[in-house]
Amino acid sequence: MAVVTMVEYGSLPAVRISAADGAQATVALFGAHLLSWRTADGKERLFCSSRTALDGSKAIRGGVPVIFPQFNVRGDGPRHGFARVSTWRLADSGSDGALAWAEFALTPDDLPPAAAQAWPHAFALRLRFALQGDTLELNFTVRNTGAEAFPFGVALHTYFDVGQLAATRIDGLLGASYTDHQLSTGVQEQASLSFEQKHDRLYQATPALTLHTADATLRLEQQDFKQWVVWNPGAADAAALADLADDEYLRFVCIEPALVDQQALAAGAEWNGRHRIVCAARA
Ligand code: TA6
């Protein structure tokens, strides 16, 4: 079986990565956006809104938007950066034993001239998706290919399909300091985080979290990012999002390895961050 095949998702060209054991991921070239991840048992693990645009006209609501070079409005450019609305290239793919992988690339040459002028830095992005069985790994690299430093922030804005928000909790943040969306700060005092209302917090990174959903337990590990962003819009903000059905906020939680505050990347330097997700148990 071929490791990668080209498919259409909505009206977007996408790459399907298939592992020999049945695990599968679908990545749109638009945004190098992971739209679907199925573990080897065939179960979808990511949420994608029923109202999202899937034609390249807007960022996709669901899956894993790639946030670069700025998180939200923490920079001078478009909210959450241009990477999620740029068309990437499939650079390489293959298999390594049972592991199937594909790697996507973006450089200024891939951008429309106006976007390249708006962020006039020489960069090379690589994003590698590798999967097998119950495990998915995302490996993001940014390299400064120019002669001057540039600032960047990054996040892998992962929308997990949790089935029922009310049955969802996150362990692993106890004692972590956080900043919330109104910029107030605090420390996580409960061992388990649950969701009764809007939640939008930037937690100081811990090496691993456990996400308990209605029907599974997932272990989330990150390397070299600085925060976990945890977001659910709650009823009122969800109703204001045109690309989300009103009750869909009850089905997902975003948990994002992130480097929220822009930091400088020196000429010739490279930064790499990893996110590993393992579906550890099922109900
Ligand atoms: O990651 C959380 C966040 O920054 C929230 O503040 C929230 O608004 C969200 O991302 C979604 O942003 P978007 O631009 O995709 O609507």
Coordinates of C-alpha atoms and ligand atoms in Angstrom, one line a residue:
M1 CA 0.0 0.0 0.0
A2 CA 1.3 3.5 -0.9
V3 CA 2.2 5.6 2.2
V4 CA 0.8 8.7 0.7
T5 CA -2.0 9.3 -1.8
M6 CA -3.5 12.6 -3.1
V7 CA -7.2 13.1 -2.2
E8 CA -9.7 15.9 -2.2
Y9 CA -11.0 17.2 1.1
G10 CA -13.9 19.6 0.5
S11 CA -12.3 21.3 -2.5
L12 CA -8.8 21.2 -1.1
P13 CA -6.0 19.0 -2.4
A14 CA -4.8 16.9 0.5
V15 CA -2.3 14.2 1.2
R16 CA -3.5 11.0 2.9
I17 CA -0.8 9.2 5.0
S18 CA -1.6 5.6 5.6
A19 CA 0.3 3.3 8.0
A20 CA 0.3 -0.4 7.4
D21 CA -1.7 -1.0 10.6
G22 CA -4.6 1.1 9.5
A23 CA -3.7 4.4 11.1
Q24 CA -4.4 7.3 8.8
A25 CA -3.9 11.1 8.6
T26 CA -5.2 13.6 6.0
V27 CA -3.3 16.8 5.5
A28 CA -4.4 19.7 3.3
L29 CA -1.7 21.5 1.4
F30 CA -3.5 24.6 2.4
G31 CA -1.9 25.4 5.7
A32 CA -0.2 21.9 5.9
H33 CA -3.4 21.5 7.9
L34 CA -4.0 18.2 9.5
L35 CA -7.7 17.6 8.9
S36 CA -8.2 14.1 10.2
W37 CA -6.3 11.6 12.3
R38 CA -7.6 8.1 12.7
T39 CA -5.9 5.7 15.0
A40 CA -5.5 2.1 13.8
D41 CA -9.0 1.2 15.1
G42 CA -10.4 3.7 12.6
K43 CA -11.6 6.2 15.2
E44 CA -11.4 9.9 14.4
R45 CA -9.5 11.7 17.1
L46 CA -9.7 15.3 15.8
F47 CA -12.6 17.7 15.6
C48 CA -13.5 19.6 12.4
S49 CA -16.4 22.1 12.3
S50 CA -19.3 21.2 10.0
R51 CA -19.3 24.9 9.0
T52 CA -15.7 25.4 8.2
A53 CA -14.6 26.7 4.8
L54 CA -12.7 23.9 2.9
D55 CA -11.9 25.9 -0.2
G56 CA -8.8 27.9 0.7
S57 CA -10.8 31.1 1.2
K58 CA -10.4 31.2 5.0
A59 CA -8.5 29.4 7.8
I60 CA -9.9 26.0 8.6
R61 CA -11.9 25.6 11.9
G62 CA -10.7 22.3 13.3
G63 CA -7.9 19.8 12.9
V64 CA -4.5 21.3 13.5
P65 CA -4.0 24.9 12.3
V66 CA -0.3 25.8 12.1
I67 CA 0.2 29.1 13.8
F68 CA 3.3 31.0 12.6
P69 CA 4.9 33.5 12.8
Q70 CA 2.7 35.0 15.5
F71 CA 0.2 33.7 18.0
N72 CA -3.2 35.4 17.9
V73 CA -2.5 39.2 17.8
R74 CA 1.0 39.0 19.4
G75 CA 2.8 40.4 16.4
D76 CA 2.2 42.9 13.5
G77 CA 0.8 40.5 11.0
P78 CA -2.5 38.7 10.4
R79 CA -4.1 37.0 13.5
H80 CA -2.4 33.7 14.1
G81 CA 0.0 34.3 11.2
F82 CA 0.1 33.4 7.6
A83 CA 1.2 29.8 7.7
R84 CA -2.4 28.4 8.2
V85 CA -3.6 30.2 5.1
S86 CA -0.6 29.5 2.8
T87 CA -0.3 26.6 0.4
W88 CA 2.6 24.4 1.4
R89 CA 4.4 21.7 -0.6
L90 CA 4.6 18.0 0.0
A91 CA 8.4 17.7 0.3
D92 CA 9.0 14.1 1.2
S93 CA 7.3 11.0 2.5
G94 CA 8.1 7.4 3.4
S95 CA 7.9 4.6 5.9
D96 CA 10.2 3.4 8.6
G97 CA 9.0 0.0 9.7
A98 CA 5.4 0.4 10.7
L99 CA 5.7 4.2 10.8
A100 CA 4.3 6.2 7.9
W101 CA 5.3 9.8 7.5
A102 CA 5.1 12.9 5.2
E103 CA 6.8 16.2 5.4
F104 CA 5.6 19.5 4.2
A105 CA 7.6 22.7 3.4
L106 CA 6.9 26.4 3.1
T107 CA 9.4 29.2 2.0
P108 CA 8.8 32.7 0.8
D109 CA 8.8 31.4 -2.8
D110 CA 5.6 29.6 -2.0
L111 CA 3.8 32.8 -0.9
P112 CA 1.8 35.2 -3.0
P113 CA 4.0 38.3 -3.6
A114 CA 1.9 40.5 -1.3
A115 CA 2.3 38.0 1.6
A116 CA 6.0 37.6 1.0
Q117 CA 6.4 41.4 1.1
A118 CA 4.3 41.8 4.2
W119 CA 6.7 39.5 6.1
P120 CA 10.0 40.1 4.3
H121 CA 12.2 37.5 6.0
A122 CA 14.0 34.5 4.5
F123 CA 12.7 31.4 6.2
A124 CA 12.2 27.7 5.6
L125 CA 9.4 25.8 7.5
R126 CA 9.2 22.0 7.6
L127 CA 6.3 20.1 9.3
R128 CA 6.6 16.3 9.5
F129 CA 3.6 14.1 10.5
A130 CA 4.5 10.5 11.5
L131 CA 2.0 8.0 12.6
Q132 CA 1.5 4.4 13.5
G133 CA -1.1 2.5 15.6
D134 CA -2.3 4.8 18.3
T135 CA 0.5 7.4 18.0
L136 CA 0.9 10.6 16.0
E137 CA 4.0 12.9 16.0
L138 CA 4.2 16.4 14.7
N139 CA 7.7 17.9 14.2
F140 CA 7.9 21.6 13.3
T141 CA 11.1 23.3 12.2
V142 CA 11.7 26.9 11.3
R143 CA 15.1 27.9 9.8
N144 CA 16.3 31.4 9.2
T145 CA 17.8 31.3 5.8
G146 CA 18.6 35.0 5.7
A147 CA 21.3 37.3 7.0
E148 CA 19.2 39.0 9.7
A149 CA 17.3 37.8 12.8
F150 CA 13.5 37.7 12.7
P151 CA 10.9 37.3 15.4
F152 CA 8.5 34.3 15.5
G153 CA 5.9 32.6 17.5
V154 CA 4.4 29.2 16.8
A155 CA 1.6 26.9 17.9
L156 CA 0.1 23.6 16.8
H157 CA -3.6 24.6 17.5
T158 CA -4.9 21.0 17.9
Y159 CA -8.7 20.6 18.1
F160 CA -9.4 17.3 19.8
D161 CA -12.7 15.6 19.3
V162 CA -13.7 14.9 22.9
G163 CA -17.3 13.6 22.2
Q164 CA -18.8 15.4 25.2
L165 CA -17.2 18.4 26.8
A166 CA -18.9 17.6 30.1
A167 CA -17.1 14.3 30.3
T168 CA -13.7 15.8 29.5
R169 CA -10.8 16.6 31.8
I170 CA -7.2 17.4 31.5
D171 CA -4.6 16.2 34.0
G172 CA -1.0 17.3 34.3
L173 CA -1.3 21.1 34.8
L174 CA -1.4 21.1 38.6
G175 CA 0.9 23.9 39.9
A176 CA 1.4 25.4 36.4
S177 CA 1.1 29.2 36.2
Y178 CA -1.2 30.6 33.5
T179 CA -2.4 33.8 31.9
D180 CA -6.0 33.9 30.7
H181 CA -7.6 35.7 27.8
Q182 CA -8.1 38.8 29.9
L183 CA -4.4 38.8 30.9
S184 CA -5.0 37.9 34.5
T185 CA -2.6 35.4 35.9
G186 CA -3.0 32.4 38.3
V187 CA -1.8 29.0 39.2
Q188 CA -3.7 25.8 38.4
E189 CA -4.9 24.6 41.7
Q190 CA -7.0 21.6 40.8
A191 CA -5.4 18.4 39.6
S192 CA -8.0 18.0 36.8
L193 CA -9.2 20.7 34.5
S194 CA -12.8 20.5 33.4
F195 CA -14.9 22.9 31.3
E196 CA -18.0 24.7 32.6
Q197 CA -17.6 27.9 30.6
K198 CA -15.3 29.6 28.2
H199 CA -11.7 28.6 28.8
D200 CA -8.8 30.4 27.1
R201 CA -5.5 30.1 29.0
L202 CA -1.8 30.0 28.3
Y203 CA -0.2 27.6 30.8
Q204 CA 3.5 27.3 31.3
A205 CA 4.6 24.1 29.6
T206 CA 4.8 20.8 31.3
P207 CA 6.3 17.9 29.5
A208 CA 3.1 15.9 29.3
L209 CA -0.7 16.1 29.8
T210 CA -3.4 13.5 29.9
L211 CA -6.6 14.2 28.1
H212 CA -9.6 12.2 29.3
T213 CA -12.4 12.3 26.8
A214 CA -15.8 10.6 26.8
D215 CA -14.3 7.5 25.2
A216 CA -10.5 7.6 25.4
T217 CA -7.4 8.7 27.3
L218 CA -4.8 10.5 25.3
R219 CA -1.3 11.3 26.4
L220 CA 0.1 14.6 25.0
E221 CA 3.8 15.3 25.1
Q222 CA 5.7 18.3 23.9
Q223 CA 9.3 19.3 23.5
D224 CA 10.8 22.8 23.3
F225 CA 7.5 24.8 23.1
K226 CA 7.0 27.0 26.1
Q227 CA 3.2 26.9 26.8
W228 CA 0.2 24.7 26.5
V229 CA -2.7 26.8 25.3
V230 CA -6.1 25.4 26.4
W231 CA -9.1 26.8 24.6
N232 CA -12.8 26.2 24.5
P233 CA -15.0 29.1 23.4
G234 CA -18.0 28.4 25.5
A235 CA -21.6 29.0 24.3
A236 CA -21.5 32.8 23.7
D237 CA -18.2 33.0 21.8
A238 CA -19.1 29.8 19.8
A239 CA -22.4 31.5 18.8
A240 CA -20.4 34.4 17.4
L241 CA -18.1 32.2 15.3
A242 CA -19.7 31.9 11.8
D243 CA -17.7 28.9 11.0
L244 CA -18.8 26.8 14.0
A245 CA -22.3 25.4 14.6
D246 CA -23.7 26.8 17.9
D247 CA -23.5 23.5 19.8
E248 CA -20.2 22.3 18.4
Y249 CA -18.2 23.8 21.2
L250 CA -19.5 20.9 23.2
R251 CA -17.5 18.5 21.2
F252 CA -13.9 19.8 21.2
V253 CA -11.1 21.2 23.3
C254 CA -8.0 22.8 21.8
I255 CA -4.8 21.9 23.5
E256 CA -1.9 23.6 21.8
P257 CA 1.9 23.3 22.3
A258 CA 2.9 26.9 21.7
L259 CA 5.6 29.5 21.8
V260 CA 3.3 32.4 22.4
D261 CA 5.6 35.4 22.7
Q262 CA 7.6 36.1 19.6
Q263 CA 11.3 35.3 20.1
A264 CA 14.3 36.1 17.8
L265 CA 15.7 33.5 15.4
A266 CA 19.2 34.5 14.5
A267 CA 20.5 34.4 10.9
G268 CA 21.2 30.8 10.0
A269 CA 19.6 29.4 13.2
E270 CA 17.0 26.7 13.4
W271 CA 14.2 26.1 16.0
N272 CA 12.4 22.8 16.4
G273 CA 9.4 21.8 18.4
R274 CA 7.6 18.4 18.7
H275 CA 4.2 17.2 19.7
R276 CA 3.5 13.6 20.3
I277 CA 0.0 12.3 20.9
V278 CA -0.7 8.7 22.1
C279 CA -4.2 7.3 22.5
A280 CA -3.4 5.3 25.6
A281 CA -6.7 3.8 26.5
R282 CA -10.3 3.5 25.4
A283 CA -13.4 3.4 27.6
Ligands
TA6_1 O1 -5.6 29.5 20.9 C1 -6.7 30.1 21.5 C2 -7.1 31.3 20.6 O2 -6.0 32.2 20.5 C3 -8.3 31.9 21.3 O3 -8.1 33.2 21.8 C4 -9.3 31.8 20.2 O4 -10.0 32.9 19.8 C5 -8.8 30.9 19.2 O5 -7.4 30.9 19.3 C6 -9.3 30.8 17.8 O6 -8.7 31.8 16.9 P1 -9.2 31.9 15.4 O7 -8.4 33.0 14.8 O8 -8.9 30.5 14.8 O9 -10.7 32.2 15.5

